[in-house]
Coordinates of N, CA and C in Angstrom, one line a residue:
G7 N -5.8 -69.7 -28.0 CA -5.1 -70.5 -29.1 C -6.1 -71.0 -29.9
V8 N -5.6 -71.7 -30.9 CA -6.4 -72.4 -31.9 C -7.4 -73.5 -31.4
G9 N -8.5 -73.5 -31.6 CA -9.5 -74.4 -31.1 C -10.3 -73.9 -29.9
D10 N -9.6 -72.8 -29.3 CA -10.3 -72.3 -28.0 C -11.6 -71.7 -28.2
Y11 N -12.5 -71.7 -27.3 CA -13.8 -70.9 -27.4 C -14.0 -70.4 -25.9
F12 N -15.2 -69.5 -26.0 CA -15.7 -69.0 -24.8 C -17.2 -68.8 -25.0
I13 N -17.8 -68.7 -24.0 CA -19.3 -68.2 -24.1 C -19.5 -67.0 -23.0
V14 N -20.1 -66.1 -23.5 CA -20.4 -64.9 -22.7 C -21.9 -64.9 -22.5
P15 N -22.4 -65.3 -21.2 CA -23.9 -65.3 -21.0 C -24.5 -64.1 -21.4
A16 N -25.8 -64.1 -21.7 CA -26.6 -62.9 -22.1 C -26.6 -62.2 -20.9
G17 N -26.6 -60.6 -21.2 CA -26.7 -59.7 -20.0 C -25.3 -59.5 -19.3
T18 N -24.2 -60.2 -19.6 CA -23.0 -60.1 -19.0 C -22.0 -59.0 -19.8
A19 N -21.7 -58.0 -18.9 CA -20.8 -57.0 -19.4 C -19.6 -57.4 -19.8
H20 N -19.0 -57.2 -21.0 CA -17.9 -57.6 -21.4 C -17.2 -56.8 -22.6
T21 N -16.1 -57.0 -22.8 CA -15.3 -56.2 -23.9 C -14.4 -57.2 -24.8
M22 N -14.0 -56.9 -26.0 CA -13.3 -57.8 -26.6 C -12.2 -57.1 -27.4
W23 N -11.0 -57.6 -27.5 CA -10.0 -57.0 -28.3 C -9.0 -58.0 -28.7
N24 N -8.1 -57.8 -29.6 CA -7.0 -58.7 -30.0 C -5.7 -58.1 -29.3
A25 N -5.1 -58.8 -28.3 CA -4.0 -58.5 -27.6 C -2.7 -59.1 -28.4
A26 N -2.8 -59.9 -29.5 CA -1.9 -60.4 -30.1 C -1.2 -59.4 -31.2
E27 N 0.0 -59.6 -31.6 CA 0.7 -58.8 -32.6 C 0.0 -59.1 -34.1
S28 N -0.5 -60.3 -34.2 CA -1.0 -60.6 -35.6 C -2.6 -60.6 -35.7
P29 N -3.2 -60.7 -36.8 CA -4.7 -60.7 -36.8 C -5.1 -62.0 -36.3
V30 N -6.3 -61.9 -35.7 CA -7.0 -63.1 -35.2 C -8.3 -63.5 -36.2
V31 N -8.4 -64.8 -36.4 CA -9.5 -65.2 -37.2 C -10.4 -65.9 -36.2
M32 N -11.7 -65.5 -36.1 CA -12.5 -66.3 -35.2 C -14.1 -66.4 -35.8
N33 N -14.6 -67.4 -35.4 CA -15.9 -67.7 -35.6 C -16.7 -67.0 -34.5
W34 N -17.5 -66.1 -34.7 CA -18.2 -65.2 -33.7 C -19.6 -65.6 -33.8
Q35 N -20.4 -66.0 -33.1 CA -21.8 -66.3 -33.0 C -22.5 -65.7 -31.9
I36 N -23.5 -65.0 -32.2 CA -24.5 -64.4 -31.3 C -25.9 -65.1 -31.3
R37 N -26.4 -65.6 -30.3 CA -27.8 -66.2 -30.3 C -28.4 -65.8 -29.0
P38 N -29.6 -65.3 -29.2 CA -30.4 -65.0 -30.6 C -29.7 -63.6 -31.1
A39 N -29.5 -63.7 -32.5 CA -29.0 -62.5 -33.1 C -29.8 -61.4 -33.2
L40 N -31.1 -61.4 -33.0 CA -31.8 -60.4 -33.2 C -31.5 -59.5 -34.3
R41 N -31.2 -58.1 -34.1 CA -30.9 -57.4 -35.3 C -29.3 -57.0 -35.3
T42 N -28.6 -57.8 -34.7 CA -27.0 -57.6 -34.5 C -26.4 -57.4 -36.0
Q43 N -26.8 -58.2 -36.9 CA -26.2 -58.0 -38.4 C -26.6 -56.6 -38.9
Q44 N -27.8 -56.0 -38.6 CA -28.2 -54.7 -39.0 C -27.3 -53.7 -38.3
L45 N -27.1 -53.8 -37.1 CA -26.2 -52.9 -36.1 C -24.8 -52.8 -36.8
F46 N -24.1 -54.1 -37.0 CA -22.8 -54.1 -37.7 C -22.9 -53.6 -39.0
E47 N -23.7 -53.8 -39.9 CA -23.9 -53.2 -41.1 C -23.8 -51.7 -41.1
S48 N -24.6 -51.1 -40.1 CA -24.7 -49.8 -40.0 C -23.2 -49.2 -39.6
L49 N -22.6 -49.8 -38.8 CA -21.4 -49.3 -38.1 C -20.4 -49.4 -39.2
W50 N -20.3 -50.6 -40.0 CA -19.4 -50.8 -41.0 C -19.5 -49.9 -42.2
G51 N -20.9 -49.5 -42.4 CA -21.1 -48.7 -43.6 C -20.6 -47.2 -43.3
L52 N -20.6 -46.6 -42.0 CA -20.2 -45.5 -41.4 C -18.6 -45.5 -41.6
Q53 N -18.0 -46.6 -41.2 CA -16.6 -46.8 -41.3 C -16.1 -46.6 -42.8
Q54 N -16.8 -47.4 -43.6 CA -16.4 -47.5 -45.0 C -16.5 -46.1 -45.7
D55 N -17.4 -45.4 -45.2 CA -17.6 -44.0 -45.8 C -16.8 -42.8 -45.2
G56 N -16.0 -43.2 -44.1 CA -15.2 -42.3 -43.3 C -16.0 -41.4 -42.5
K57 N -17.1 -41.9 -41.9 CA -17.9 -41.0 -41.1 C -17.7 -41.4 -39.5
L58 N -16.6 -41.9 -39.3 CA -16.3 -42.3 -37.8 C -15.3 -41.2 -37.3
N59 N -15.3 -40.8 -36.0 CA -14.2 -40.2 -35.5 C -13.5 -41.1 -34.5
S60 N -12.4 -41.6 -34.6 CA -11.6 -42.4 -33.8 C -12.4 -43.7 -33.6
R61 N -12.8 -44.3 -34.7 CA -13.4 -45.6 -34.9 C -15.0 -45.6 -34.2
K62 N -15.3 -44.3 -33.8 CA -16.8 -44.4 -33.4 C -17.6 -43.1 -34.1
P63 N -18.9 -43.4 -34.2 CA -19.7 -42.2 -34.7 C -19.7 -41.1 -33.9
N64 N -20.1 -39.8 -34.4 CA -20.3 -38.7 -33.4 C -21.3 -39.1 -32.3
L65 N -21.4 -38.3 -31.4 CA -22.5 -38.6 -30.2 C -23.9 -38.7 -30.6
L66 N -24.4 -37.8 -31.6 CA -25.7 -37.9 -32.0 C -26.0 -39.1 -32.8
Q67 N -25.0 -39.5 -33.7 CA -25.3 -40.6 -34.6 C -25.3 -41.9 -33.7
M68 N -24.3 -41.9 -32.7 CA -24.2 -43.1 -31.9 C -25.4 -43.2 -30.8
A69 N -25.9 -42.0 -30.3 CA -27.1 -42.1 -29.6 C -28.3 -42.7 -30.4
V70 N -28.4 -42.4 -31.6 CA -29.5 -42.8 -32.5 C -29.3 -44.3 -32.7
I71 N -28.2 -44.9 -32.9 CA -27.9 -46.2 -33.2 C -28.1 -47.0 -31.9
L72 N -27.6 -46.6 -30.8 CA -27.6 -47.3 -29.4 C -29.1 -47.2 -28.9
N73 N -29.9 -46.2 -29.3 CA -31.3 -46.2 -28.8 C -32.0 -47.3 -29.6
H74 N -31.8 -47.3 -30.9 CA -32.6 -48.2 -31.8 C -32.3 -49.7 -31.5
F75 N -30.8 -50.0 -31.3 CA -30.4 -51.3 -31.2 C -30.1 -51.6 -29.7
R76 N -31.0 -51.0 -28.9 CA -30.9 -51.3 -27.3 C -30.9 -52.8 -27.1
D77 N -31.9 -53.5 -27.7 CA -31.8 -55.1 -27.3 C -30.7 -55.9 -27.9
E78 N -29.9 -55.3 -28.7 CA -28.7 -56.1 -29.1 C -27.3 -55.4 -28.5
F79 N -27.3 -54.3 -28.1 CA -26.1 -53.7 -27.6 C -26.3 -52.7 -26.7
R80 N -25.4 -52.6 -25.5 CA -25.5 -51.7 -24.5 C -24.0 -51.4 -24.0
L81 N -23.7 -50.1 -23.7 CA -22.3 -49.9 -23.1 C -22.3 -50.6 -21.7
A82 N -20.9 -51.1 -21.5 CA -20.7 -51.8 -20.2 C -20.5 -51.0 -19.1
R83 N -20.2 -49.7 -19.4 CA -19.6 -48.9 -18.3 C -20.6 -47.7 -17.9
L84 N -21.8 -48.1 -18.4 CA -22.9 -46.9 -17.9 C -24.2 -47.7 -17.6
P85 N -24.7 -47.4 -16.4 CA -25.9 -48.2 -16.0 C -27.2 -48.1 -17.2
D86 N -27.6 -49.2 -17.1 CA -28.9 -49.3 -18.1 C -29.9 -48.2 -18.2
F87 N -30.3 -47.8 -16.9 CA -31.3 -46.8 -16.9 C -30.8 -45.4 -17.4
S88 N -29.5 -45.2 -17.1 CA -28.8 -44.0 -17.6 C -28.9 -44.0 -19.1
Q89 N -28.5 -45.1 -19.6 CA -28.4 -45.3 -21.1 C -29.8 -45.0 -21.7
L90 N -30.9 -45.7 -21.1 CA -32.2 -45.5 -21.6 C -32.6 -44.1 -21.7
I91 N -32.4 -43.4 -20.7 CA -32.8 -41.9 -20.7 C -31.8 -41.0 -21.6
L92 N -30.4 -41.2 -21.4 CA -29.6 -40.4 -22.3 C -29.8 -40.6 -23.7
F93 N -29.7 -41.7 -24.2 CA -29.7 -42.1 -25.5 C -31.0 -41.9 -26.1
R94 N -32.1 -42.1 -25.4 CA -33.6 -41.8 -25.9 C -33.6 -40.2 -26.3
L95 N -33.2 -39.4 -25.2 CA -33.1 -38.1 -25.6 C -32.2 -37.6 -26.6
L96 N -31.1 -38.0 -26.5 CA -30.0 -37.6 -27.6 C -30.5 -38.1 -29.1
A97 N -31.2 -39.3 -29.1 CA -31.7 -40.0 -30.3 C -32.7 -38.9 -30.9
V98 N -33.6 -38.3 -30.0 CA -34.6 -37.5 -30.6 C -33.9 -36.2 -31.3
V99 N -32.9 -35.7 -30.8 CA -32.2 -34.5 -31.4 C -31.4 -35.1 -32.7
G100 N -30.8 -36.3 -32.4 CA -30.0 -36.9 -33.5 C -31.0 -37.3 -34.8
G101 N -32.2 -37.6 -34.5 CA -33.1 -37.9 -35.5 C -33.5 -36.6 -36.3
L102 N -33.8 -35.5 -35.4 CA -34.2 -34.2 -36.0 C -32.8 -33.8 -36.8
S103 N -31.7 -34.2 -36.5 CA -30.7 -33.6 -37.3 C -30.2 -34.4 -38.4
G104 N -31.0 -35.6 -38.8 CA -30.9 -36.3 -40.0 C -30.1 -37.5 -39.7
Y105 N -29.7 -37.9 -38.6 CA -29.0 -39.2 -38.3 C -30.0 -40.2 -38.2
R106 N -29.8 -41.4 -38.7 CA -30.7 -42.6 -38.9 C -29.9 -43.9 -38.2
A107 N -30.8 -44.7 -37.7 CA -30.1 -46.0 -37.1 C -29.5 -46.9 -38.1
H108 N -30.1 -47.0 -39.2 CA -29.7 -47.9 -40.2 C -28.9 -47.1 -41.3
Y109 N -27.9 -47.3 -41.3 CA -26.7 -46.5 -42.3 C -27.4 -46.7 -43.7
T110 N -27.9 -47.9 -44.1 CA -28.4 -47.9 -45.5 C -29.5 -47.1 -45.8
E111 N -30.1 -46.5 -44.9 CA -31.1 -45.5 -45.0 C -30.7 -44.1 -45.6
Y112 N -29.5 -43.8 -45.5 CA -28.9 -42.7 -46.1 C -28.8 -42.9 -47.6
S113 N -28.9 -41.8 -48.4 CA -28.7 -41.8 -49.8 C -27.1 -41.8 -49.9
R114 N -26.5 -42.7 -50.8 CA -25.1 -42.8 -51.0 C -24.8 -42.1 -52.2

């Protein structure tokens, strides 16, 4: 409700969604932010330009992003070690295929 808040400790697996019928307005803070702004700018840029499939980048693009922003974001349902190996390998293929971690690196 209005005025509610919560804290998610660093390293805690979590998901977020809006279960309400109406939009939610919130003040979301990440501390330390590290490169979180760049991560979201990349995802929003891909979304704005229609380059997402079902609200997600394709597998190679996502691997490049997740590998690069590993300190800021990890998947909750895949063990860290598996993510490290999988996304590092796929990121190499993605990089060779022209995908970049920062969406602003693409020529628009």
